[in-house]
Structure formats: structure tokens, C-alpha cells
Amino acid sequence: VWRFYIFYNRPEKSDVTFTWNDFMERVNGELIGNLGNLANRTLAFVQRFYDGAIPAGKPNEAFWSEVRALEATAAAQLERAELRDAFRTAFQIADIANKRFQAEEPWKARTADPEKAASLLFDLCYVLRDLAVIMHPYMPQAMDQLAGFFGLAVSKATGAPGLSWSDVGVLRGLSRVENVGVLFQKLDADRIAELRERYSGSQKERAARDVQAYLADHRRAAGIALADLVELHAGHFRHPPKTSAV
């Protein structure tokens, strides 16, 4: 979530003021409510109702015309090192895909209009694959996880078949989804309070808290070790070793 927030609010032309409320709203609204929601409901739907097989639907050309135009915009922005703008453009793609999912209601179309549902899910799976490539420089671990749901990877380190920018916008190469899980955990007030406590104060004050926590952990560990030692000796005296007769 930190990488998301830093890049999404990257101060390229003006300063940015950090607040915990804005952090929680951005993460829950864009990262989870937009990208995470698209991935979760699309892939979970395919896994549940199609046994993990991505339906061979007919691509919606109007939809892909809009998506590919944004993908080209993101690529051009990255070429110009406009990192924040390219990142936000990728989230625009996720937003368009989310709105289509909601508008076409696959939970109804699956039985009422199977071809429409197949087209929707086919398109959205490829959008998610494209987003895994586009967003990988920003959030490599999360995007490798997303690509992994298709049995693929963006990073070569995983050993799975690799994706690259040459795959973006190309509608081939996907067949199944597998081991689908939640990409991001929603932030609640308790978690924000915990983070605020951990990162509040000056660097010196945070270092002092870390030292105190370290010492407390070691005192607890030492206390447990001492208790074990006492118990060992107590047992020794309660049951002294037998000596053989001379």
C-alpha cells in the first residue's frame, strides 16, 4: 500500500501534504475499491461459475478501442517519465472495466445471455493481465501475484511464463485462472491508528521506540529462558540422579 500511495501522489510539479485520512481514503478507494475490486470479482466469478476456465467470448471492439487508447497514453507518459500520470491512467482503465462489469451484470447474463457474459469476462481477464504488466514497476509483488492467478508472471524470478509490454492489448495467451486470492487488505481505523503510532514522531523518537521494543522482546525471551532453567534445576533436585553402588 505504501508504494501505491507514494506513486499515486508523487509530487512531480508541486508539493504534497500527507494525512492519514487521505492515505486511508486513497488506499481503500482506488487501490482496493477500484483495482482490487475488479480483480476479485472478475476472477472469483470465473473460478466459481466457469470452473476456472476463461470463457472464449467475442471481444467488445468499442471497449478495447477505449482501453488501448489509455494503454498507449500510459506508455507515452512512462516514456516521458510522468510516473504519477501513467499510474493514474492505469487506474482509469480499471475504472472503465469495473463500470462495465457493473453495467452488464454477469450474475444475470450468465444464464440470460451467456454470450454477453462470456464476452465481458474474456475482456476483463485480459484487462487485468494488461494492468499486471503496466503496474508492475510500481507494485511488483502485487502484480506478480495478479499475473500468477493466470499461471503467468511479469518478473522472471518467479519461474512462470513471463509477460512483457509486447503482450499489452493482445488478446491471446490466457486460458484459466487458478488459486485466486485477495490482492489487498482494506485499511480500517484500528490499522491506521497502529501505523500512526509506529511512524509518528521524529526519526530519533522512532528509533528510540524500536530500541525499547527490541529490549522488551529480549527481556521477555530472557525471562522465559530463566524460568526454564529454574524449572530444570528444580526438577533436578526433586529427582536427583541415582548413583550406582560401589
Tab-separated table of C-alpha atoms in Angstrom:
chain	number	residue	atom	x	y	z
A	1	VAL	CA	0.000	0.000	0.000
A	2	TRP	CA	2.913	2.369	0.607
A	3	ARG	CA	4.216	2.012	-2.931
A	4	PHE	CA	0.732	2.645	-4.273
A	5	TYR	CA	0.252	5.790	-2.221
A	6	ILE	CA	3.702	7.213	-2.932
A	7	PHE	CA	3.386	6.806	-6.701
A	8	TYR	CA	-0.269	7.823	-6.847
A	9	ASN	CA	0.553	11.076	-5.027
A	10	ARG	CA	4.083	11.541	-6.370
A	11	PRO	CA	4.911	15.280	-6.175
A	12	GLU	CA	6.052	15.876	-9.764
A	13	LYS	CA	5.111	19.543	-10.149
A	14	SER	CA	4.036	20.610	-6.672
A	15	ASP	CA	4.381	19.585	-3.034
A	16	VAL	CA	2.053	17.048	-1.435
A	17	THR	CA	0.786	17.129	2.143
A	18	PHE	CA	0.418	13.704	3.747
A	19	THR	CA	-2.517	12.976	6.048
A	20	TRP	CA	-3.585	9.626	7.455
A	21	ASN	CA	-7.196	10.222	6.393
A	22	ASP	CA	-6.128	10.795	2.803
A	23	PHE	CA	-3.909	7.712	2.959
A	24	MET	CA	-6.813	5.527	4.112
A	25	GLU	CA	-9.255	7.023	1.589
A	26	ARG	CA	-6.852	6.610	-1.345
A	27	VAL	CA	-5.926	3.050	-0.463
A	28	ASN	CA	-9.490	1.921	0.234
A	29	GLY	CA	-10.996	3.881	-2.647
A	30	GLU	CA	-8.561	3.437	-5.532
A	31	LEU	CA	-6.271	0.529	-4.735
A	32	ILE	CA	-8.886	-1.707	-3.124
A	33	GLY	CA	-12.214	-0.275	-4.292
A	34	ASN	CA	-11.077	0.019	-7.899
A	35	LEU	CA	-8.206	-2.333	-8.834
A	36	GLY	CA	-8.678	-4.862	-6.024
A	37	ASN	CA	-12.425	-4.989	-6.570
A	38	LEU	CA	-12.048	-5.554	-10.317
A	39	ALA	CA	-9.590	-8.397	-9.813
A	40	ASN	CA	-11.536	-10.047	-7.009
A	41	ARG	CA	-14.982	-10.076	-8.540
A	42	THR	CA	-13.878	-10.891	-12.094
A	43	LEU	CA	-11.558	-13.757	-11.219
A	44	ALA	CA	-13.737	-15.141	-8.435
A	45	PHE	CA	-16.678	-15.179	-10.857
A	46	VAL	CA	-14.684	-17.124	-13.462
A	47	GLN	CA	-13.423	-19.537	-10.832
A	48	ARG	CA	-16.851	-20.131	-9.339
A	49	PHE	CA	-19.136	-20.278	-12.377
A	50	TYR	CA	-16.751	-21.435	-15.137
A	51	ASP	CA	-14.585	-23.809	-13.084
A	52	GLY	CA	-11.620	-21.511	-13.680
A	53	ALA	CA	-11.796	-21.679	-17.489
A	54	ILE	CA	-11.825	-18.212	-19.072
A	55	PRO	CA	-14.781	-18.214	-21.476
A	56	ALA	CA	-13.960	-17.778	-25.161
A	57	GLY	CA	-16.058	-14.680	-25.609
A	58	LYS	CA	-16.100	-12.256	-28.517
A	59	PRO	CA	-14.077	-9.101	-27.746
A	60	ASN	CA	-16.035	-5.869	-27.457
A	61	GLU	CA	-14.288	-3.662	-30.018
A	62	ALA	CA	-15.615	-0.366	-28.649
A	63	PHE	CA	-14.410	-1.307	-25.187
A	64	TRP	CA	-10.971	-2.287	-26.435
A	65	SER	CA	-10.658	0.861	-28.509
A	66	GLU	CA	-11.026	2.884	-25.312
A	67	VAL	CA	-8.758	0.610	-23.277
A	68	ARG	CA	-5.989	0.508	-25.878
A	69	ALA	CA	-6.059	4.293	-26.217
A	70	LEU	CA	-5.451	4.582	-22.464
A	71	GLU	CA	-2.756	1.905	-22.586
A	72	ALA	CA	-0.988	3.911	-25.293
A	73	THR	CA	-1.339	7.046	-23.176
A	74	ALA	CA	0.215	5.290	-20.189
A	75	ALA	CA	3.114	4.056	-22.330
A	76	ALA	CA	3.756	7.578	-23.648
A	77	GLN	CA	3.618	9.022	-20.136
A	78	LEU	CA	6.166	6.485	-18.939
A	79	GLU	CA	8.445	7.387	-21.847
A	80	ARG	CA	8.303	10.994	-20.628
A	81	ALA	CA	8.936	9.838	-17.020
A	82	GLU	CA	5.489	11.081	-15.960
A	83	LEU	CA	5.229	8.282	-13.446
A	84	ARG	CA	2.281	9.535	-11.442
A	85	ASP	CA	0.190	10.310	-14.530
A	86	ALA	CA	0.908	6.902	-16.072
A	87	PHE	CA	-0.077	5.196	-12.814
A	88	ARG	CA	-3.326	7.130	-12.648
A	89	THR	CA	-4.056	6.318	-16.281
A	90	ALA	CA	-3.791	2.624	-15.409
A	91	PHE	CA	-6.391	3.162	-12.698
A	92	GLN	CA	-8.630	4.810	-15.302
A	93	ILE	CA	-8.522	1.536	-17.229
A	94	ALA	CA	-9.518	-0.378	-14.099
A	95	ASP	CA	-12.372	2.071	-13.522
A	96	ILE	CA	-13.741	1.587	-17.049
A	97	ALA	CA	-13.584	-2.192	-16.621
A	98	ASN	CA	-15.316	-2.012	-13.236
A	99	LYS	CA	-18.136	0.080	-14.666
A	100	ARG	CA	-18.643	-2.400	-17.486
A	101	PHE	CA	-18.790	-5.305	-15.028
A	102	GLN	CA	-21.462	-3.468	-13.046
A	103	ALA	CA	-23.446	-2.384	-16.112
A	104	GLU	CA	-23.535	-5.806	-17.788
A	105	GLU	CA	-24.450	-7.753	-14.627
A	106	PRO	CA	-22.774	-11.097	-15.350
A	107	TRP	CA	-24.620	-12.723	-12.447
A	108	LYS	CA	-27.760	-12.319	-14.603
A	109	ALA	CA	-26.221	-12.543	-18.078
A	110	ARG	CA	-24.565	-15.887	-17.277
A	111	THR	CA	-27.933	-17.590	-17.724
A	112	ALA	CA	-29.990	-14.969	-19.597
A	113	ASP	CA	-27.338	-14.083	-22.202
A	114	PRO	CA	-24.329	-16.438	-21.962
A	115	GLU	CA	-22.532	-14.877	-24.954
A	116	LYS	CA	-22.681	-11.428	-23.371
A	117	ALA	CA	-21.312	-12.779	-20.083
A	118	ALA	CA	-18.550	-14.663	-21.910
A	119	SER	CA	-17.528	-11.521	-23.826
A	120	LEU	CA	-17.412	-9.478	-20.617
A	121	LEU	CA	-15.324	-11.943	-18.636
A	122	PHE	CA	-12.979	-12.614	-21.554
A	123	ASP	CA	-12.309	-8.891	-21.945
A	124	LEU	CA	-11.876	-8.188	-18.238
A	125	CYS	CA	-9.397	-11.034	-17.762
A	126	TYR	CA	-7.221	-9.548	-20.494
A	127	VAL	CA	-7.549	-6.093	-18.968
A	128	LEU	CA	-6.292	-7.484	-15.663
A	129	ARG	CA	-3.369	-9.168	-17.401
A	130	ASP	CA	-2.508	-5.844	-19.093
A	131	LEU	CA	-2.723	-3.983	-15.781
A	132	ALA	CA	-0.354	-6.518	-14.199
A	133	VAL	CA	2.237	-5.526	-16.822
A	134	ILE	CA	1.610	-1.770	-16.729
A	135	MET	CA	1.589	-1.538	-12.933
A	136	HIS	CA	4.434	-3.972	-12.300
A	137	PRO	CA	7.135	-1.266	-11.968
A	138	TYR	CA	5.038	0.375	-9.266
A	139	MET	CA	3.870	-2.669	-7.285
A	140	PRO	CA	5.956	-5.669	-8.413
A	141	GLN	CA	4.919	-8.174	-5.760
A	142	ALA	CA	1.191	-7.494	-6.059
A	143	MET	CA	1.313	-7.553	-9.870
A	144	ASP	CA	3.230	-10.824	-9.908
A	145	GLN	CA	0.504	-12.183	-7.652
A	146	LEU	CA	-2.166	-10.913	-10.062
A	147	ALA	CA	-0.363	-12.422	-13.070
A	148	GLY	CA	0.026	-15.626	-11.052
A	149	PHE	CA	-3.751	-16.042	-10.970
A	150	PHE	CA	-3.415	-16.693	-14.733
A	151	GLY	CA	-0.431	-19.000	-14.244
A	152	LEU	CA	1.877	-16.249	-15.521
A	153	ALA	CA	4.343	-13.716	-14.145
A	154	VAL	CA	5.858	-10.385	-15.054
A	155	SER	CA	9.038	-10.911	-13.050
A	156	LYS	CA	11.373	-13.561	-14.433
A	157	ALA	CA	12.349	-14.530	-10.884
A	158	THR	CA	9.125	-16.494	-10.328
A	159	GLY	CA	9.880	-19.120	-12.950
A	160	ALA	CA	6.398	-18.831	-14.505
A	161	PRO	CA	5.962	-17.849	-18.197
A	162	GLY	CA	6.817	-14.160	-18.386
A	163	LEU	CA	4.747	-11.213	-19.599
A	164	SER	CA	6.065	-8.028	-21.176
A	165	TRP	CA	4.809	-4.830	-22.772
A	166	SER	CA	4.548	-6.674	-26.086
A	167	ASP	CA	1.601	-8.602	-24.593
A	168	VAL	CA	-0.393	-5.483	-23.672
A	169	GLY	CA	-3.550	-5.188	-25.760
A	170	VAL	CA	-3.007	-8.574	-27.437
A	171	LEU	CA	-5.973	-10.858	-26.846
A	172	ARG	CA	-4.340	-14.262	-26.680
A	173	GLY	CA	-2.433	-16.376	-24.196
A	174	LEU	CA	-4.950	-16.777	-21.373
A	175	SER	CA	-6.922	-19.929	-20.689
A	176	ARG	CA	-7.547	-20.365	-16.955
A	177	VAL	CA	-7.490	-18.681	-13.576
A	178	GLU	CA	-6.201	-20.551	-10.542
A	179	ASN	CA	-5.627	-20.104	-6.817
A	180	VAL	CA	-7.473	-16.786	-6.808
A	181	GLY	CA	-6.996	-14.762	-3.637
A	182	VAL	CA	-7.404	-11.264	-2.275
A	183	LEU	CA	-4.758	-8.844	-3.552
A	184	PHE	CA	-5.071	-6.139	-0.904
A	185	GLN	CA	-6.474	-5.869	2.615
A	186	LYS	CA	-8.778	-2.974	3.447
A	187	LEU	CA	-7.482	-0.442	5.949
A	188	ASP	CA	-9.669	0.212	8.981
A	189	ALA	CA	-9.373	2.778	11.768
A	190	ASP	CA	-7.512	0.369	14.071
A	191	ARG	CA	-4.892	-0.380	11.444
A	192	ILE	CA	-4.433	3.331	10.727
A	193	ALA	CA	-4.011	4.008	14.453
A	194	GLU	CA	-1.355	1.283	14.621
A	195	LEU	CA	0.521	2.753	11.643
A	196	ARG	CA	0.204	6.270	13.023
A	197	GLU	CA	1.772	5.146	16.299
A	198	ARG	CA	4.559	3.287	14.556
A	199	TYR	CA	5.525	6.141	12.248
A	200	SER	CA	4.721	9.183	14.395
A	201	GLY	CA	7.400	11.491	15.834
A	202	SER	CA	10.892	12.254	14.614
A	203	GLN	CA	13.322	9.698	13.256
A	204	LYS	CA	15.170	9.810	16.579
A	205	GLU	CA	11.961	9.152	18.540
A	206	ARG	CA	11.028	6.236	16.269
A	207	ALA	CA	14.499	4.777	16.692
A	208	ALA	CA	14.175	5.053	20.476
A	209	ARG	CA	10.827	3.225	20.369
A	210	ASP	CA	12.360	0.483	18.235
A	211	VAL	CA	15.196	0.074	20.745
A	212	GLN	CA	12.722	-0.145	23.640
A	213	ALA	CA	10.661	-2.737	21.785
A	214	TYR	CA	13.814	-4.713	20.986
A	215	LEU	CA	14.918	-4.666	24.644
A	216	ALA	CA	11.456	-5.635	25.841
A	217	ASP	CA	11.411	-8.628	23.480
A	218	HIS	CA	14.813	-9.734	24.733
A	219	ARG	CA	13.797	-9.286	28.366
A	220	ARG	CA	10.770	-11.473	27.735
A	221	ALA	CA	12.924	-14.060	25.990
A	222	ALA	CA	15.459	-13.949	28.813
A	223	GLY	CA	12.682	-14.328	31.383
A	224	ILE	CA	11.348	-17.404	29.632
A	225	ALA	CA	14.836	-18.889	29.412
A	226	LEU	CA	15.446	-18.200	33.122
A	227	ALA	CA	12.126	-19.777	34.074
A	228	ASP	CA	13.019	-22.864	32.057
A	229	LEU	CA	16.411	-23.004	33.761
A	230	VAL	CA	14.857	-22.716	37.231
A	231	GLU	CA	12.355	-25.424	36.383
A	232	LEU	CA	15.158	-27.642	35.130
A	233	HIS	CA	17.161	-27.231	38.315
A	234	ALA	CA	14.100	-27.708	40.493
A	235	GLY	CA	13.383	-30.970	38.725
A	236	HIS	CA	16.987	-31.988	39.206
A	237	PHE	CA	16.784	-31.536	42.967
A	238	ARG	CA	13.355	-33.154	43.244
A	239	HIS	CA	14.640	-36.165	41.357
A	240	PRO	CA	18.402	-36.368	41.954
A	241	PRO	CA	20.251	-38.738	39.687
A	242	LYS	CA	20.707	-42.226	41.029
A	243	THR	CA	24.254	-43.249	41.888
A	244	SER	CA	25.422	-46.759	41.400
A	245	ALA	CA	26.566	-48.693	44.403
A	246	VAL	CA	30.295	-49.123	44.759
